[in-house]
CSV table of C-alpha atoms in Angstrom, one decimal:
chain,number,residue,atom,x,y,z
A,1,UNK,CA,192.4,-44.2,-13.7
A,2,UNK,CA,194.5,-46.5,-12.2
A,3,UNK,CA,197.4,-46.2,-9.6
A,4,UNK,CA,200.1,-46.1,-12.1
A,5,UNK,CA,198.7,-43.6,-14.1
A,6,UNK,CA,198.3,-41.3,-10.9
A,7,UNK,CA,202.5,-42.2,-9.6
A,8,UNK,CA,203.3,-40.9,-13.8
A,9,UNK,CA,201.3,-37.9,-13.0
A,10,UNK,CA,202.5,-36.9,-10.3
A,11,UNK,CA,206.4,-37.5,-11.3
A,12,UNK,CA,205.4,-35.7,-14.1
A,13,UNK,CA,204.5,-32.3,-12.0
A,14,UNK,CA,207.6,-32.9,-10.1
A,15,UNK,CA,210.0,-33.2,-13.1
A,16,UNK,CA,207.9,-30.0,-15.1
A,17,UNK,CA,208.5,-27.7,-11.6
A,18,UNK,CA,212.3,-28.7,-11.3
A,19,UNK,CA,213.8,-29.7,-14.9
A,20,UNK,CA,212.6,-26.7,-17.0
A,21,UNK,CA,215.3,-24.2,-17.7
A,22,UNK,CA,216.2,-21.8,-19.9
A,23,UNK,CA,214.4,-22.2,-23.2
A,24,UNK,CA,215.2,-20.5,-26.8
A,25,UNK,CA,213.4,-19.5,-29.8
A,26,UNK,CA,212.6,-21.7,-33.2
A,27,UNK,CA,209.1,-19.9,-34.4
A,28,UNK,CA,209.9,-16.7,-32.4
A,29,UNK,CA,210.0,-18.0,-29.0
A,30,UNK,CA,207.9,-20.9,-29.4
A,31,UNK,CA,208.5,-24.4,-29.9
A,32,UNK,CA,207.7,-25.9,-33.3
A,33,UNK,CA,206.1,-28.7,-31.8
A,34,UNK,CA,205.8,-29.9,-28.3
A,35,UNK,CA,205.6,-33.6,-28.3
A,36,UNK,CA,208.1,-36.3,-29.6
A,37,UNK,CA,206.0,-37.4,-32.6
A,38,UNK,CA,205.2,-33.8,-34.0
A,39,UNK,CA,208.5,-33.1,-33.4
A,40,UNK,CA,210.3,-35.8,-35.6
A,41,UNK,CA,207.3,-34.3,-38.3
A,42,UNK,CA,208.6,-30.9,-38.5
A,43,UNK,CA,206.1,-29.7,-35.6
A,44,UNK,CA,202.9,-31.2,-37.8
A,45,UNK,CA,199.9,-32.0,-35.7
A,46,UNK,CA,197.0,-30.1,-36.4
A,47,UNK,CA,195.3,-32.8,-38.6
A,48,UNK,CA,197.4,-36.1,-37.4
A,49,UNK,CA,196.5,-37.4,-34.0
A,50,UNK,CA,199.1,-38.6,-31.8
A,51,UNK,CA,196.8,-39.6,-29.0
A,52,UNK,CA,197.7,-38.5,-25.5
A,53,UNK,CA,200.3,-36.1,-27.1
A,54,UNK,CA,197.6,-34.0,-28.8
A,55,UNK,CA,196.8,-33.1,-26.1
A,56,UNK,CA,199.4,-30.5,-26.3
A,57,UNK,CA,198.9,-29.4,-29.8
A,58,UNK,CA,195.1,-30.2,-31.2
A,59,UNK,CA,193.3,-31.6,-28.1
A,60,UNK,CA,190.1,-32.6,-30.5
A,61,UNK,CA,192.5,-35.1,-31.7
A,62,UNK,CA,192.8,-37.2,-28.5
A,63,UNK,CA,189.9,-39.0,-29.7
A,64,UNK,CA,192.2,-41.9,-30.9
A,65,UNK,CA,192.7,-43.0,-27.5
A,66,UNK,CA,191.0,-46.2,-26.6
A,67,UNK,CA,191.6,-46.7,-23.0
A,68,UNK,CA,194.2,-44.7,-21.0
A,69,UNK,CA,197.5,-43.1,-22.9
A,70,UNK,CA,200.3,-41.7,-20.8
A,71,UNK,CA,203.5,-39.8,-22.7
A,72,UNK,CA,206.0,-38.2,-20.8
A,73,UNK,CA,209.6,-37.2,-22.1
A,74,UNK,CA,211.6,-34.1,-22.4
A,75,UNK,CA,214.2,-32.2,-24.9
A,76,UNK,CA,217.5,-31.4,-24.5
A,77,UNK,CA,218.0,-28.1,-26.5
A,78,UNK,CA,221.1,-27.1,-27.8
A,79,UNK,CA,221.4,-23.4,-29.6
A,80,UNK,CA,224.0,-21.8,-30.8
A,81,UNK,CA,223.9,-17.8,-30.6
A,82,UNK,CA,226.7,-15.5,-31.2
A,83,UNK,CA,226.5,-11.8,-31.2
A,84,UNK,CA,229.0,-9.3,-32.8
A,85,UNK,CA,228.3,-5.6,-31.2
A,86,UNK,CA,231.2,-4.2,-32.7
A,87,UNK,CA,234.1,-6.2,-31.4
A,88,UNK,CA,233.8,-9.8,-33.0
A,89,UNK,CA,231.5,-12.5,-32.1
A,90,UNK,CA,231.4,-13.6,-28.9
A,91,UNK,CA,229.4,-16.8,-28.2
A,92,UNK,CA,226.4,-17.2,-25.4
A,93,UNK,CA,227.0,-19.3,-22.8
A,94,UNK,CA,223.7,-20.6,-22.4
A,95,UNK,CA,224.0,-23.8,-25.0
A,96,UNK,CA,222.0,-26.9,-23.2
A,97,UNK,CA,218.5,-26.7,-21.5
A,98,UNK,CA,215.8,-29.3,-20.4
A,99,UNK,CA,212.2,-29.1,-21.8
A,100,UNK,CA,209.8,-31.4,-19.9
A,101,UNK,CA,206.6,-32.8,-21.2
A,102,UNK,CA,203.8,-34.5,-19.8
A,103,UNK,CA,200.1,-35.5,-21.6
A,104,UNK,CA,197.2,-38.0,-20.1
A,105,UNK,CA,194.4,-38.7,-22.2
A,106,UNK,CA,191.4,-41.1,-21.3
A,107,UNK,CA,188.4,-42.3,-23.0
A,108,UNK,CA,185.4,-41.8,-21.0
A,109,UNK,CA,182.6,-43.2,-23.3
A,110,UNK,CA,182.2,-43.4,-27.0
A,111,UNK,CA,181.4,-39.6,-27.1
A,112,UNK,CA,183.8,-37.9,-24.3
A,113,UNK,CA,187.6,-37.9,-23.4
A,114,UNK,CA,189.4,-36.1,-21.5
A,115,UNK,CA,193.2,-35.4,-21.0
A,116,UNK,CA,195.6,-33.2,-19.0
A,117,UNK,CA,199.2,-31.7,-19.8
A,118,UNK,CA,202.2,-29.8,-18.4
A,119,UNK,CA,204.9,-28.4,-20.9
A,120,UNK,CA,207.3,-26.1,-21.7
A,121,UNK,CA,206.0,-24.3,-24.4
A,122,UNK,CA,208.2,-21.4,-24.9
A,123,UNK,CA,211.1,-19.1,-23.9
A,124,UNK,CA,214.4,-17.5,-25.0
A,125,UNK,CA,217.4,-16.3,-23.8
A,126,UNK,CA,221.2,-15.4,-23.9
A,127,UNK,CA,224.0,-15.2,-21.3
A,128,UNK,CA,226.7,-12.9,-22.4
A,129,UNK,CA,227.9,-12.2,-18.8
A,130,UNK,CA,231.7,-12.6,-19.3
A,131,UNK,CA,231.4,-10.2,-22.5
A,132,UNK,CA,232.0,-6.2,-22.1
A,133,UNK,CA,231.7,-5.7,-25.9
A,134,UNK,CA,228.1,-7.4,-25.7
A,135,UNK,CA,226.8,-5.5,-23.0
A,136,UNK,CA,227.1,-8.4,-20.5
A,137,UNK,CA,223.6,-9.0,-21.7
A,138,UNK,CA,221.9,-11.9,-19.7
A,139,UNK,CA,218.2,-12.8,-20.1
A,140,UNK,CA,216.2,-15.4,-19.5
A,141,UNK,CA,212.2,-16.2,-20.2
A,142,UNK,CA,210.6,-19.3,-19.5
A,143,UNK,CA,207.1,-20.4,-20.3
A,144,UNK,CA,205.3,-23.2,-19.0
A,145,UNK,CA,201.7,-24.2,-19.5
A,146,UNK,CA,199.1,-26.7,-17.5
A,147,UNK,CA,195.9,-27.7,-19.5
A,148,UNK,CA,193.1,-29.6,-18.6
A,149,UNK,CA,190.9,-30.8,-22.0
A,150,UNK,CA,187.6,-32.0,-22.3
A,151,UNK,CA,187.0,-33.2,-26.0
A,152,UNK,CA,183.3,-34.6,-27.5
A,153,UNK,CA,183.4,-37.1,-30.9
A,154,UNK,CA,180.5,-37.8,-32.5
A,155,UNK,CA,180.3,-39.4,-36.2
A,156,UNK,CA,183.5,-37.9,-37.9
A,157,UNK,CA,183.3,-34.8,-36.3
A,158,UNK,CA,185.6,-33.9,-32.9
A,159,UNK,CA,185.6,-30.8,-30.7
A,160,UNK,CA,187.9,-29.9,-27.6
A,161,UNK,CA,188.6,-26.7,-25.3
A,162,UNK,CA,191.4,-26.9,-23.1
A,163,UNK,CA,191.8,-23.9,-20.1
A,164,UNK,CA,195.1,-22.7,-19.6
A,165,UNK,CA,197.0,-21.8,-17.1
A,166,UNK,CA,200.4,-20.5,-17.5
A,167,UNK,CA,203.6,-19.8,-15.6
A,168,UNK,CA,206.1,-17.1,-16.6
A,169,UNK,CA,209.4,-16.0,-15.1
A,170,UNK,CA,211.5,-13.2,-16.8
A,171,UNK,CA,214.6,-11.3,-16.2
A,172,UNK,CA,216.8,-9.0,-17.8
A,173,UNK,CA,220.7,-7.6,-16.6
A,174,UNK,CA,223.1,-6.0,-18.9
A,175,UNK,CA,225.9,-3.4,-18.3
A,176,UNK,CA,225.1,-0.1,-19.1
A,177,UNK,CA,227.1,1.8,-21.8
A,178,UNK,CA,227.6,4.6,-20.0
A,179,UNK,CA,230.0,3.7,-16.8
A,180,UNK,CA,227.9,6.0,-14.7
A,181,UNK,CA,224.9,4.5,-15.0
A,182,UNK,CA,226.6,0.8,-14.5
A,183,UNK,CA,224.6,-2.9,-14.2
A,184,UNK,CA,220.9,-2.7,-14.8
A,185,UNK,CA,218.8,-5.5,-13.7
A,186,UNK,CA,215.9,-6.0,-11.1
A,187,UNK,CA,216.0,-9.9,-10.4
A,188,UNK,CA,213.7,-12.1,-11.2
A,189,UNK,CA,210.0,-11.6,-11.8
A,190,UNK,CA,207.5,-14.3,-11.9
A,191,UNK,CA,203.8,-14.1,-13.0
A,192,UNK,CA,200.4,-16.7,-13.5
A,193,UNK,CA,198.2,-16.2,-16.4
A,194,UNK,CA,195.1,-17.9,-18.3
A,195,UNK,CA,193.9,-18.4,-21.4
A,196,UNK,CA,192.4,-21.9,-23.7
A,197,UNK,CA,192.9,-23.5,-26.2
A,198,UNK,CA,189.9,-24.6,-29.1
A,199,UNK,CA,190.6,-27.5,-31.3
A,200,UNK,CA,188.4,-29.4,-33.6
A,201,UNK,CA,189.0,-32.2,-36.3
A,202,UNK,CA,186.6,-33.8,-39.0
A,203,UNK,CA,187.3,-36.8,-40.5
A,204,UNK,CA,186.1,-37.3,-44.5
A,205,UNK,CA,186.8,-40.9,-44.5
A,206,UNK,CA,189.2,-42.5,-47.0
A,207,UNK,CA,192.4,-41.9,-44.4
A,208,UNK,CA,191.5,-37.5,-45.0
A,209,UNK,CA,191.4,-35.6,-41.8
A,210,UNK,CA,191.1,-31.7,-41.4
A,211,UNK,CA,192.1,-30.1,-38.3
A,212,UNK,CA,191.8,-26.4,-36.8
A,213,UNK,CA,193.2,-25.1,-33.7
A,214,UNK,CA,193.0,-21.3,-31.6
A,215,UNK,CA,195.4,-20.5,-29.0
A,216,UNK,CA,194.2,-17.4,-26.5
A,217,UNK,CA,196.5,-14.6,-25.9
A,218,UNK,CA,197.7,-15.0,-22.3
A,219,UNK,CA,198.6,-11.9,-20.6
A,220,UNK,CA,201.5,-11.8,-18.1
A,221,UNK,CA,203.4,-9.3,-16.4
A,222,UNK,CA,206.8,-9.3,-15.2
A,223,UNK,CA,207.0,-6.3,-12.6
A,224,UNK,CA,210.4,-4.2,-12.7
A,225,UNK,CA,211.3,-5.9,-15.6
A,226,UNK,CA,210.8,-3.9,-19.1
A,227,UNK,CA,210.4,-1.3,-17.1
A,228,UNK,CA,213.7,-1.1,-15.4
A,229,UNK,CA,215.6,-2.5,-18.5
A,230,UNK,CA,214.6,0.4,-20.9
A,231,UNK,CA,214.6,3.5,-18.8
A,232,UNK,CA,218.1,3.5,-18.2
A,233,UNK,CA,218.3,3.7,-22.2
A,234,UNK,CA,216.0,6.8,-21.9
A,235,UNK,CA,212.7,4.9,-22.9
A,236,UNK,CA,209.4,4.0,-21.3
A,237,UNK,CA,207.9,0.7,-21.5
A,238,UNK,CA,205.3,-0.9,-19.4
A,239,UNK,CA,206.1,-4.6,-17.9
A,240,UNK,CA,203.7,-6.4,-19.9
A,241,UNK,CA,204.8,-9.6,-22.3
A,242,UNK,CA,201.6,-11.2,-23.5
A,243,UNK,CA,202.0,-14.6,-25.2
A,244,UNK,CA,200.6,-13.8,-28.4
A,245,UNK,CA,197.4,-15.7,-30.1
A,246,UNK,CA,197.5,-18.2,-32.7
A,247,UNK,CA,195.4,-20.0,-35.2
A,248,UNK,CA,196.3,-22.9,-37.5
A,249,UNK,CA,194.6,-25.5,-39.8
A,250,UNK,CA,196.0,-28.7,-41.3
A,251,UNK,CA,195.1,-31.9,-42.5
A,252,UNK,CA,196.4,-35.3,-42.7
A,253,UNK,CA,196.3,-38.3,-45.1
A,254,UNK,CA,196.8,-42.1,-44.6
A,255,UNK,CA,197.5,-44.4,-46.9
A,256,UNK,CA,198.2,-48.2,-45.8
A,257,UNK,CA,201.6,-47.7,-44.1
A,258,UNK,CA,202.3,-44.2,-45.1
A,259,UNK,CA,200.9,-40.8,-43.4
A,260,UNK,CA,201.3,-37.2,-44.4
A,261,UNK,CA,200.7,-34.2,-42.5
A,262,UNK,CA,200.6,-30.3,-43.5
A,263,UNK,CA,200.2,-27.5,-40.8
A,264,UNK,CA,199.4,-24.0,-41.4
A,265,UNK,CA,199.6,-21.2,-38.5
A,266,UNK,CA,199.8,-17.8,-37.9
A,267,UNK,CA,201.1,-16.3,-34.6
A,268,UNK,CA,200.1,-12.7,-33.7
A,269,UNK,CA,202.9,-11.1,-32.1
A,270,UNK,CA,202.0,-7.7,-33.3
A,271,UNK,CA,198.8,-8.2,-30.9
A,272,UNK,CA,201.2,-9.2,-28.0
A,273,UNK,CA,201.6,-6.3,-25.4
A,274,UNK,CA,205.6,-6.4,-25.3
A,275,UNK,CA,206.4,-8.0,-28.4
A,276,UNK,CA,204.4,-5.4,-30.6
A,277,UNK,CA,206.6,-2.7,-28.4
A,278,UNK,CA,209.9,-4.5,-29.5
A,279,UNK,CA,208.6,-4.4,-33.1
A,280,UNK,CA,207.9,-7.8,-33.9
A,281,UNK,CA,205.6,-9.2,-36.5
A,282,UNK,CA,203.1,-11.9,-37.1
A,283,UNK,CA,204.9,-15.1,-38.1
A,284,UNK,CA,203.2,-17.7,-40.9
A,285,UNK,CA,204.5,-21.3,-39.7
A,286,UNK,CA,204.3,-24.0,-42.3
A,287,UNK,CA,204.9,-27.6,-41.2
A,288,UNK,CA,205.2,-30.5,-43.5
A,289,UNK,CA,205.4,-34.1,-42.1
A,290,UNK,CA,205.8,-37.6,-43.0
A,291,UNK,CA,205.7,-40.8,-41.0
A,292,UNK,CA,205.9,-44.5,-42.4
A,293,UNK,CA,205.2,-47.5,-40.1
A,294,UNK,CA,206.7,-50.8,-40.9
A,295,UNK,CA,206.2,-53.8,-38.3
A,296,UNK,CA,206.8,-52.3,-34.7
A,297,UNK,CA,209.0,-49.4,-36.2
A,298,UNK,CA,207.6,-45.5,-36.9
A,299,UNK,CA,209.9,-43.6,-38.9
A,300,UNK,CA,209.4,-39.7,-39.3
A,301,UNK,CA,210.8,-36.9,-41.4
A,302,UNK,CA,209.4,-33.2,-41.5
A,303,UNK,CA,210.3,-29.6,-41.8
A,304,UNK,CA,209.0,-26.5,-40.5
A,305,UNK,CA,209.8,-22.8,-42.2
A,306,UNK,CA,208.7,-19.1,-40.6
A,307,UNK,CA,210.4,-15.9,-41.3
A,308,UNK,CA,211.4,-14.7,-37.9
A,309,UNK,CA,209.5,-12.1,-36.3
A,310,UNK,CA,212.0,-9.7,-35.5
A,311,UNK,CA,212.0,-6.6,-38.0
A,312,UNK,CA,214.2,-3.5,-37.9
A,313,UNK,CA,213.2,-0.7,-35.7
A,314,UNK,CA,213.2,3.1,-36.2
A,315,UNK,CA,214.7,3.3,-32.8
A,316,UNK,CA,217.8,1.5,-32.6
A,317,UNK,CA,217.5,1.0,-28.6
A,318,UNK,CA,215.2,-1.6,-29.6
A,319,UNK,CA,217.4,-3.2,-32.0
A,320,UNK,CA,219.9,-3.9,-29.0
A,321,UNK,CA,217.5,-5.5,-26.9
A,322,UNK,CA,216.3,-7.8,-30.0
A,323,UNK,CA,219.6,-8.7,-31.0
A,324,UNK,CA,221.9,-8.9,-27.8
A,325,UNK,CA,218.5,-10.0,-25.4
A,326,UNK,CA,216.0,-11.7,-27.3
A,327,UNK,CA,217.3,-13.1,-30.4
A,328,UNK,CA,214.5,-15.4,-31.9
A,329,UNK,CA,215.8,-15.7,-35.5
A,330,UNK,CA,215.7,-19.1,-36.1
A,331,UNK,CA,213.7,-19.9,-39.5
A,332,UNK,CA,214.1,-23.2,-41.1
A,333,UNK,CA,214.0,-26.5,-39.3
A,334,UNK,CA,214.9,-30.1,-40.5
A,335,UNK,CA,213.4,-33.0,-38.3
A,336,UNK,CA,213.8,-36.6,-38.1
A,337,UNK,CA,212.4,-39.1,-35.7
A,338,UNK,CA,211.8,-42.8,-34.9
A,339,UNK,CA,209.1,-44.6,-33.1
A,340,UNK,CA,209.7,-48.2,-31.8
A,341,UNK,CA,206.7,-50.4,-29.8
A,342,UNK,CA,208.6,-51.8,-27.2
A,343,UNK,CA,205.3,-54.0,-26.1
A,344,UNK,CA,201.7,-54.1,-26.6
A,345,UNK,CA,201.3,-51.7,-24.0
A,346,UNK,CA,204.7,-49.2,-24.4
A,347,UNK,CA,206.5,-47.6,-27.2
A,348,UNK,CA,209.2,-45.2,-27.3
A,349,UNK,CA,209.7,-42.2,-29.8
A,350,UNK,CA,213.0,-40.0,-30.4
A,351,UNK,CA,212.9,-36.9,-32.4
A,352,UNK,CA,216.3,-35.0,-33.9
A,353,UNK,CA,215.8,-31.3,-34.9
A,354,UNK,CA,218.1,-28.7,-36.9
A,355,UNK,CA,217.8,-25.4,-37.5
A,356,UNK,CA,220.7,-23.9,-39.7
A,357,UNK,CA,222.3,-20.6,-39.2
A,358,UNK,CA,220.4,-17.2,-39.2
A,359,UNK,CA,222.4,-14.0,-39.6
A,360,UNK,CA,220.6,-10.6,-38.6
A,361,UNK,CA,222.0,-7.7,-38.8
A,362,UNK,CA,220.7,-4.1,-37.1
A,363,UNK,CA,221.6,-0.7,-36.4
A,364,UNK,CA,222.8,0.0,-33.1
A,365,UNK,CA,223.9,3.2,-31.1
A,366,UNK,CA,225.9,1.5,-28.5
A,367,UNK,CA,228.6,1.9,-30.4
A,368,UNK,CA,227.1,3.9,-33.4
A,369,UNK,CA,227.0,1.2,-36.3
A,370,UNK,CA,225.4,-2.2,-36.8
A,371,UNK,CA,225.0,-5.3,-34.3
A,372,UNK,CA,224.7,-9.2,-35.7
A,373,UNK,CA,223.8,-12.4,-34.2
A,374,UNK,CA,224.1,-15.5,-35.6
A,375,UNK,CA,222.2,-18.3,-34.4
A,376,UNK,CA,221.2,-22.2,-34.8
A,377,UNK,CA,219.8,-25.3,-33.5
A,378,UNK,CA,219.9,-28.7,-32.7
A,379,UNK,CA,217.5,-30.9,-30.3
A,380,UNK,CA,217.1,-34.2,-29.1
A,381,UNK,CA,213.8,-35.5,-27.7
A,382,UNK,CA,213.1,-38.5,-26.0
A,383,UNK,CA,209.7,-40.1,-25.1
A,384,UNK,CA,208.0,-42.8,-23.6
A,385,UNK,CA,204.3,-43.8,-23.7
A,386,UNK,CA,201.9,-46.6,-22.3
A,387,UNK,CA,198.5,-47.3,-23.1
A,388,UNK,CA,196.1,-49.1,-20.6
A,389,UNK,CA,193.1,-51.1,-22.6
């Protein structure tokens, strides 16, 4: 890689370490798509190649790279969350956040490719610190991943593996309904976990490509977080909050200037420690995207849908944490994107995501009755890419 690529990589590391703040849920607590091109197409990218950006979704598809490709950018995430815990709806103060992403891919020879990426992938949280009716709940889960991809292709088939290093931090703080207990919290806990992503594709010719992915579960332990937060409620819970495994398939069809992409994936919340204790259920996620290429422009639209994974628990104390602390309740997403070739080597992409409001109500013992959360989202993404031939 030349000197410019190395400088871009170093800049991306700095961006990821210092610009990543609180994220919020989309499909549960995971983003519908990490790269800007994918986000403009409803998160679809398992069967459709986005070159360097595919490092973040289906790593086998980086084999479209002709030399070296570098993409870096970020997302301004704007969730609107409010909760009614018996005294009317109050808004969470956490309503604007930054999410960075960086991806590099390079062709080694006709069969081998490598890539590298660093990106914010998931997280969620609220900030009701000025609202005692919502127990002054403040939560903050942040997840970032670093991955290095090795991909192989021959004839019409490609396969890739990406070892993953994940950084996570978690903070849970709230005011207990019993004044004798007072404030509950144990500061911020951090952990690193490892996993891997597998990707494959097969090009049938005539514009049709089929892809598949598997993402392993990543074990994470945040010392003193879940155990402290739940003990004051008379519950016993360990400090594990694993990021769940995912599996998915997708296809893309290109016909002239038109491209269509459809993805399906399953997120296995019920097999992840922590989430299964909070009664989260598996998600079936559907993404559909369309792209029109005209002159130097690429126009994109998309749709993403998955029922939120939070279900009412027989233990209403669990409902308190799900609705007030971790409301991963967004379901439907509408997306639009625009790409423009600035030059032969440089291009820029933008995307907008809108998730209409969902309303979820569950029993809550503090006070006895129901709690309701309303959740909608908007996001703007910008990404700059450069190609070295």
